[in-house]
Coordinates of N, CA and C in Angstrom, one line a residue:
X17 N -15.9 -7.1 1.6 CA -15.2 -6.7 0.4 C -14.5 -7.8 -0.2
X18 N -14.8 -7.6 -1.7 CA -14.0 -8.5 -2.6 C -13.0 -7.8 -3.6
X19 N -11.8 -8.7 -3.8 CA -10.8 -8.1 -4.5 C -10.7 -9.2 -5.3
X20 N -10.6 -8.7 -6.7 CA -10.2 -10.0 -7.6 C -9.4 -9.4 -8.7
X21 N -8.3 -10.2 -9.2 CA -7.6 -9.7 -10.3 C -8.4 -9.7 -11.7
X22 N -8.0 -8.1 -12.3 CA -8.8 -8.2 -13.7 C -8.1 -8.7 -14.8
X23 N -6.8 -7.9 -14.8 CA -5.9 -8.5 -16.1 C -4.4 -8.0 -15.4
X24 N -3.5 -8.6 -16.3 CA -2.1 -8.2 -16.1 C -1.5 -8.0 -17.1
X25 N -0.4 -7.3 -17.2 CA 0.5 -6.8 -18.2 C 1.7 -7.5 -17.8
X26 N 2.3 -8.2 -18.7 CA 3.5 -8.8 -18.5 C 4.7 -8.1 -19.3
X27 N 5.7 -8.2 -19.0 CA 6.9 -7.7 -19.7 C 8.2 -8.6 -19.6
X28 N 8.5 -9.1 -20.5 CA 9.6 -10.3 -20.7 C 9.3 -11.5 -19.7
X29 N 7.8 -11.9 -19.8 CA 7.6 -12.9 -18.9 C 7.2 -12.7 -17.4
X30 N 7.5 -11.5 -17.2 CA 7.3 -11.1 -15.6 C 6.1 -10.2 -15.4
X31 N 5.4 -10.3 -14.6 CA 4.1 -9.4 -14.2 C 4.9 -7.8 -14.2
X32 N 4.3 -7.0 -15.1 CA 4.6 -5.6 -15.0 C 3.7 -4.6 -14.3
X33 N 2.5 -5.0 -14.4 CA 1.3 -4.1 -13.9 C 0.1 -5.2 -13.8
X34 N -0.5 -5.4 -12.5 CA -1.6 -5.9 -12.4 C -2.9 -5.1 -12.0
X35 N -4.1 -5.3 -12.6 CA -5.3 -4.5 -12.3 C -6.1 -5.0 -11.3
X36 N -6.8 -4.7 -10.4 CA -7.6 -5.4 -9.4 C -9.1 -4.8 -9.4
X37 N -10.1 -5.5 -9.5 CA -11.5 -5.0 -9.3 C -11.7 -4.8 -7.7
X38 N -12.2 -3.9 -7.0 CA -12.4 -3.9 -5.8 C -13.6 -3.5 -5.4
X39 N -14.5 -4.2 -4.6 CA -15.9 -3.8 -4.3 C -16.0 -4.0 -3.0
X40 N -16.6 -2.9 -2.2 CA -16.9 -2.6 -1.0 C -18.5 -2.6 -0.9
X41 N -18.9 -3.2 -0.2 CA -20.4 -3.3 0.3 C -20.8 -3.0 1.6
X42 N -21.4 -2.3 1.9 CA -21.9 -1.9 3.4 C -23.5 -2.3 3.7
X43 N -23.6 -2.7 4.7 CA -24.9 -3.1 5.3 C -26.1 -2.1 5.1
X44 N -26.0 -0.7 4.8 CA -27.0 0.1 4.8 C -27.0 0.4 3.1
X45 N -26.4 -0.6 2.2 CA -26.7 -0.6 0.5 C -25.6 0.4 0.2
X46 N -24.8 1.1 0.6 CA -23.8 1.9 0.2 C -22.6 1.1 -0.4
X47 N -22.0 1.5 -1.3 CA -20.9 0.4 -2.0 C -19.8 1.7 -2.9
X48 N -18.7 0.9 -2.8 CA -17.6 1.6 -3.7 C -16.9 0.3 -4.5
X49 N -16.9 0.8 -5.9 CA -16.0 0.2 -6.9 C -15.2 0.8 -7.3
X50 N -14.1 0.2 -7.3 CA -12.8 0.7 -7.9 C -11.9 -0.3 -8.6
X51 N -11.0 0.3 -9.4 CA -9.9 -0.3 -10.3 C -8.5 0.1 -9.9
X52 N -7.8 -0.9 -9.4 CA -6.5 -0.6 -8.6 C -5.4 -1.1 -9.5
X53 N -4.3 -0.7 -9.5 CA -3.2 -1.0 -10.4 C -2.0 -1.3 -9.6
X54 N -1.5 -2.3 -9.5 CA -0.2 -2.3 -8.8 C 0.8 -2.5 -9.8
X55 N 2.2 -1.7 -9.8 CA 3.0 -1.6 -10.8 C 4.5 -0.9 -10.0
X56 N 5.6 -1.7 -10.2 CA 6.6 -1.3 -9.4 C 6.6 -1.1 -7.8
X57 N 5.8 -1.9 -7.3 CA 5.6 -2.0 -5.7 C 4.7 -0.7 -5.4
X58 N 4.0 0.0 -6.3 CA 3.1 1.2 -6.0 C 1.4 0.7 -6.5
X59 N 0.8 1.2 -5.6 CA -0.6 1.1 -5.9 C -1.3 2.5 -6.6
X60 N -2.0 2.4 -7.5 CA -2.7 3.6 -8.0 C -4.2 3.3 -8.1
X61 N -5.1 4.3 -8.0 CA -6.5 3.9 -8.2 C -6.8 4.4 -9.7
X62 N -7.4 3.8 -10.7 CA -7.5 4.2 -11.9 C -9.0 4.7 -12.0
X63 N -9.8 4.2 -11.3 CA -11.4 4.5 -11.2 C -12.0 4.1 -10.0
X64 N -12.9 5.1 -9.5 CA -13.6 4.9 -8.2 C -15.1 5.5 -8.4
X65 N -15.9 4.8 -8.0 CA -17.5 4.9 -8.1 C -18.1 4.6 -6.8
X66 N -18.8 5.2 -6.1 CA -19.2 5.2 -4.9 C -21.0 5.5 -5.0
X67 N -21.6 4.8 -4.1 CA -23.0 5.0 -4.0 C -23.2 5.1 -2.5
X68 N -23.5 6.2 -1.9 CA -23.7 7.5 -2.5 C -22.1 8.0 -2.3
X69 N -21.9 9.2 -3.3 CA -20.8 9.8 -3.5 C -19.8 9.9 -1.8
X70 N -18.6 9.6 -2.2 CA -17.8 9.7 -1.1 C -17.4 11.0 -0.8
X71 N -17.3 11.4 0.4 CA -16.8 13.1 0.9 C -15.4 12.8 0.8
X72 N -14.8 13.8 0.6 CA -13.2 14.0 0.4 C -12.6 13.3 1.8
X73 N -13.2 13.3 3.0 CA -12.7 12.5 3.9 C -12.7 11.1 3.8
X74 N -13.9 10.7 3.6 CA -14.0 9.0 3.2 C -12.9 8.8 2.0
X75 N -12.8 9.8 1.1 CA -11.8 9.5 0.0 C -10.6 9.2 0.5
X76 N -10.2 10.1 1.4 CA -8.6 9.8 1.8 C -8.7 8.7 2.6
X77 N -9.7 8.2 3.3 CA -9.5 6.9 4.0 C -9.4 5.9 3.4
X78 N -10.0 5.9 1.9 CA -10.2 4.6 1.3 C -9.0 3.7 1.0
X79 N -7.9 4.4 1.0 CA -6.6 3.3 0.9 C -6.5 2.7 2.4
X80 N -6.9 3.2 3.3 CA -6.9 2.2 4.8 C -7.8 1.1 4.6
X81 N -9.1 1.5 4.0 CA -10.1 0.5 3.9 C -9.8 -0.6 3.3
X82 N -9.0 -0.4 2.0 CA -8.7 -1.7 1.1 C -7.3 -2.2 1.3
X83 N -6.4 -1.6 1.9 CA -5.1 -1.9 2.1 C -4.8 -3.4 2.3
X84 N -5.3 -4.0 3.7 CA -5.1 -5.4 3.9 C -5.7 -6.2 2.7
X85 N -7.0 -6.1 2.3 CA -7.4 -7.4 1.3 C -6.6 -7.1 0.0
X86 N -6.2 -5.8 -0.3 CA -5.7 -5.7 -1.6 C -4.1 -6.2 -1.7
X87 N -3.5 -6.1 -0.5 CA -2.4 -6.7 -0.4 C -2.1 -8.2 -0.3
X88 N -3.1 -9.0 0.2 CA -3.7 -10.2 0.2 C -3.9 -10.9 -1.2
X89 N -4.6 -10.1 -2.0 CA -4.9 -10.4 -3.3 C -3.4 -10.5 -4.1
X90 N -2.7 -9.5 -3.8 CA -1.3 -9.2 -4.8 C -0.6 -10.5 -4.4
X91 N -0.4 -10.9 -3.1 CA 0.5 -11.9 -2.8 C -0.1 -13.2 -3.5
X92 N -1.4 -13.4 -3.6 CA -2.0 -14.4 -4.3 C -2.0 -14.4 -5.7
X93 N -2.0 -13.3 -6.2 CA -2.0 -13.3 -7.7 C -0.6 -13.4 -8.4
X94 N 0.2 -13.6 -7.5 CA 1.6 -14.0 -8.4 C 2.5 -12.8 -8.9
X95 N 2.3 -11.7 -8.2 CA 3.0 -10.4 -8.4 C 4.8 -10.6 -8.3
X96 N 5.3 -9.5 -8.5 CA 6.7 -9.6 -8.5 C 6.8 -9.5 -6.8
X97 N 8.1 -9.8 -6.4 CA 8.3 -9.7 -4.8 C 7.8 -8.3 -4.4
X98 N 8.3 -7.3 -4.8 CA 7.9 -6.1 -4.6 C 6.5 -5.9 -4.2
X99 N 5.5 -6.5 -5.3 CA 4.1 -6.3 -5.5 C 3.5 -7.0 -4.2
X100 N 4.3 -8.2 -4.2 CA 3.7 -8.9 -3.0 C 3.9 -8.7 -1.5
X101 N 4.8 -7.9 -1.4 CA 5.3 -7.2 -0.2 C 6.1 -8.4 0.5
X102 N 7.0 -9.0 -0.4 CA 7.9 -10.1 0.7 C 9.2 -9.7 0.2
X103 N 10.1 -10.1 1.2 CA 11.6 -9.7 1.0 C 12.3 -10.6 2.0
X104 N 13.2 -11.6 1.0 CA 14.2 -12.4 1.8 C 13.2 -13.7 2.4
X105 N 12.3 -13.8 1.7 CA 11.3 -15.2 1.8 C 10.4 -15.0 3.0
X106 N 10.5 -13.5 3.7 CA 9.3 -13.4 4.9 C 8.1 -12.4 4.2
X107 N 7.2 -12.1 5.0 CA 6.2 -11.3 4.8 C 6.7 -9.9 5.3
X108 N 6.3 -8.9 4.6 CA 6.5 -7.6 4.9 C 5.5 -6.6 5.1
X109 N 5.1 -6.0 6.3 CA 3.8 -5.1 6.6 C 4.1 -3.9 5.8
X110 N 2.8 -3.4 5.3 CA 2.9 -2.2 4.5 C 3.2 -0.8 5.5
X111 N 3.0 -1.0 6.6 CA 3.3 -0.2 7.7 C 4.0 -0.6 8.8
X112 N 4.9 -0.3 9.4 CA 5.4 -0.7 10.6 C 4.5 -1.2 11.6
X113 N 5.1 -2.1 12.4 CA 4.3 -2.8 13.7 C 4.1 -1.5 14.6
X114 N 3.1 -1.3 15.1 CA 3.0 -0.4 16.2 C 2.0 -0.8 17.3
X115 N 2.5 -0.7 18.6 CA 1.6 -1.2 19.7 C 0.4 -0.5 19.7
X116 N -0.6 -1.3 20.3 CA -2.0 -0.6 20.5 C -2.0 -0.2 21.9
X117 N -3.1 0.3 22.4 CA -3.3 0.6 23.9 C -2.6 1.8 24.3
X118 N -2.5 1.8 25.4 CA -1.5 2.7 26.3 C -0.1 2.8 25.8
X119 N 0.3 1.8 25.5 CA 1.8 1.8 25.1 C 2.0 2.5 23.6
X120 N 0.9 2.2 22.9 CA 1.1 3.0 21.6 C 0.9 4.4 21.8
X121 N -0.1 4.8 22.6 CA -0.2 6.3 22.8 C 0.9 7.1 23.5
X122 N 1.7 6.3 24.4 CA 3.1 6.8 25.0 C 3.8 7.1 24.0
X123 N 4.1 6.1 23.2 CA 4.9 6.1 22.0 C 4.7 7.3 21.1
X124 N 3.3 7.6 20.6 CA 2.9 8.6 19.9 C 3.1 9.9 20.7
X125 N 2.9 10.2 21.9 CA 3.2 11.0 22.7 C 4.7 11.6 22.6
X126 N 5.5 10.3 22.8 CA 7.1 10.7 22.8 C 7.4 11.1 21.5
X127 N 6.9 10.7 20.4 CA 7.5 10.9 19.1 C 7.1 12.4 18.8
X128 N 5.7 12.7 19.2 CA 5.3 14.2 19.2 C 6.1 15.2 19.7
X129 N 6.5 14.8 21.1 CA 7.1 15.9 22.0 C 8.7 16.1 21.4
X130 N 9.1 14.8 21.0 CA 10.7 14.9 20.3 C 10.5 15.8 18.9
X131 N 9.8 15.6 18.1 CA 9.5 16.7 17.0 C 9.1 18.1 17.4
X132 N 8.4 18.3 18.2 CA 8.4 19.7 18.8 C 9.6 20.2 19.1
X133 N 10.3 19.7 20.0 CA 11.7 20.1 20.8 C 12.7 20.2 19.7
X134 N 12.4 19.4 18.6 CA 13.4 19.7 17.4 C 13.2 21.0 16.2
X135 N 11.5 21.3 16.8 CA 11.1 22.5 15.7 C 10.5 21.8 14.7
X136 N 10.4 20.4 14.4 CA 9.7 19.8 13.2 C 8.4 19.9 13.5
X137 N 7.7 19.4 12.6 CA 6.2 19.2 12.5 C 5.8 17.8 13.1
X138 N 5.1 17.9 14.5 CA 5.1 16.7 15.1 C 3.9 15.9 14.6
X139 N 3.2 16.3 13.5 CA 2.0 15.3 12.7 C 2.9 14.4 12.0
X140 N 3.8 15.1 10.9 CA 4.7 14.2 10.4 C 5.5 13.5 11.0
X141 N 5.9 13.8 12.1 CA 6.7 12.7 12.8 C 6.1 11.6 13.2
X142 N 4.8 11.7 13.7 CA 3.8 10.6 13.9 C 3.6 10.0 12.7
X143 N 3.4 10.6 11.6 CA 3.0 9.7 10.4 C 4.4 8.9 10.0
X144 N 5.3 9.4 10.0 CA 6.7 8.8 9.8 C 6.9 7.4 10.7
X145 N 6.6 7.8 11.8 CA 6.8 6.7 12.7 C 5.9 5.7 13.0
X146 N 4.7 6.0 12.7 CA 3.8 4.9 12.6 C 3.2 4.4 11.2
X147 N 3.5 4.9 10.2 CA 3.2 4.5 8.9 C 1.8 4.9 8.4
X148 N 1.1 5.7 9.5 CA -0.2 5.9 9.2 C -0.5 7.3 8.5
X149 N -1.8 7.3 7.7 CA -2.0 8.5 6.8 C -2.1 10.0 7.9
X150 N -2.3 11.1 7.4 CA -2.4 12.1 8.2 C -3.6 12.1 9.0
X151 N -4.6 11.9 8.6 CA -5.8 11.3 9.2 C -5.6 10.5 10.7
X152 N -5.2 9.2 10.4 CA -4.7 8.0 11.1 C -4.1 8.6 12.1
X153 N -3.1 9.5 11.9 CA -2.0 10.0 12.9 C -2.7 11.0 13.7
X154 N -3.4 11.9 13.1 CA -4.3 12.8 14.2 C -5.2 12.3 15.0
X155 N -5.7 10.8 14.7 CA -6.5 10.2 15.6 C -5.7 9.7 16.8
X156 N -4.4 9.1 16.2 CA -3.5 8.5 17.5 C -3.3 9.8 18.6
X157 N -2.9 10.9 17.9 CA -2.7 12.1 18.6 C -3.5 12.4 19.6
X158 N -4.9 12.3 19.1 CA -6.0 12.5 19.9 C -6.0 11.6 20.9
X159 N -6.0 10.3 20.7 CA -5.8 9.2 21.8 C -5.2 9.4 22.9
X160 N -3.9 10.1 22.3 CA -2.5 10.1 23.4 C -3.0 11.4 24.0
X161 N -3.5 12.1 23.7 CA -4.1 13.5 24.6 C -5.2 13.0 25.6
X162 N -6.4 12.4 24.9 CA -7.2 11.4 25.8 C -6.6 10.8 26.9
X163 N -5.7 10.3 26.6 CA -5.1 9.1 27.7 C -4.2 10.2 28.7
X164 N -4.0 11.5 28.5 CA -3.1 12.2 29.3 C -1.7 12.1 29.0
X165 N -1.3 11.6 27.8 CA 0.2 11.9 27.5 C 0.7 12.8 26.9
X166 N -0.2 13.6 26.6 CA 0.0 14.9 25.9 C -1.1 16.0 26.5
X167 N -0.6 17.4 26.6 CA -1.6 18.4 27.2 C -2.6 18.7 26.1
X168 N -3.8 19.2 26.7 CA -4.8 19.3 26.0 C -4.4 20.4 24.7
X169 N -4.9 20.3 23.8 CA -4.9 21.1 22.5 C -4.8 22.8 22.8
X170 N -5.9 22.8 23.3 CA -6.2 24.2 23.5 C -6.2 24.6 25.0
X171 N -5.1 24.6 25.6 CA -5.0 24.7 27.2 C -5.5 26.3 27.5
X172 N -6.3 26.3 28.1 CA -6.8 27.7 28.8 C -6.0 28.4 29.9
X173 N -5.3 29.5 29.6 CA -4.6 30.2 30.5 C -5.0 31.2 31.1

């Protein structure tokens, strides 16, 4: 994957918005080209072109695919502190740190059950706790089920 700054809009000498060209190339010849703009600490996609076309599922995962490299490019492009993801001189991750493996599965199950007991949406609770998208959170929940921390989805009675 390549990420390169395309242009920058400055306001009073400070960057107001920065555009990035992002290219993903896959071994099978498929590719995605997009134009991303970083402004006010938010990222937006202005143009996405894919060969072959992306399914809706792939389109929802696109942000996860480019998050790290785009974040690294923002830090190197001299954007504002919010755009670079830094605060008080230290690096800040886009999503909270979440343990992997069985510890992560156990914590996902704990968040899921706590939300159920409170009558809240358990998927949204896992999304909020992990910082993952809905699809990513559903994967984490499935792993927790597979590991035995949650009951099977369709228990036969």
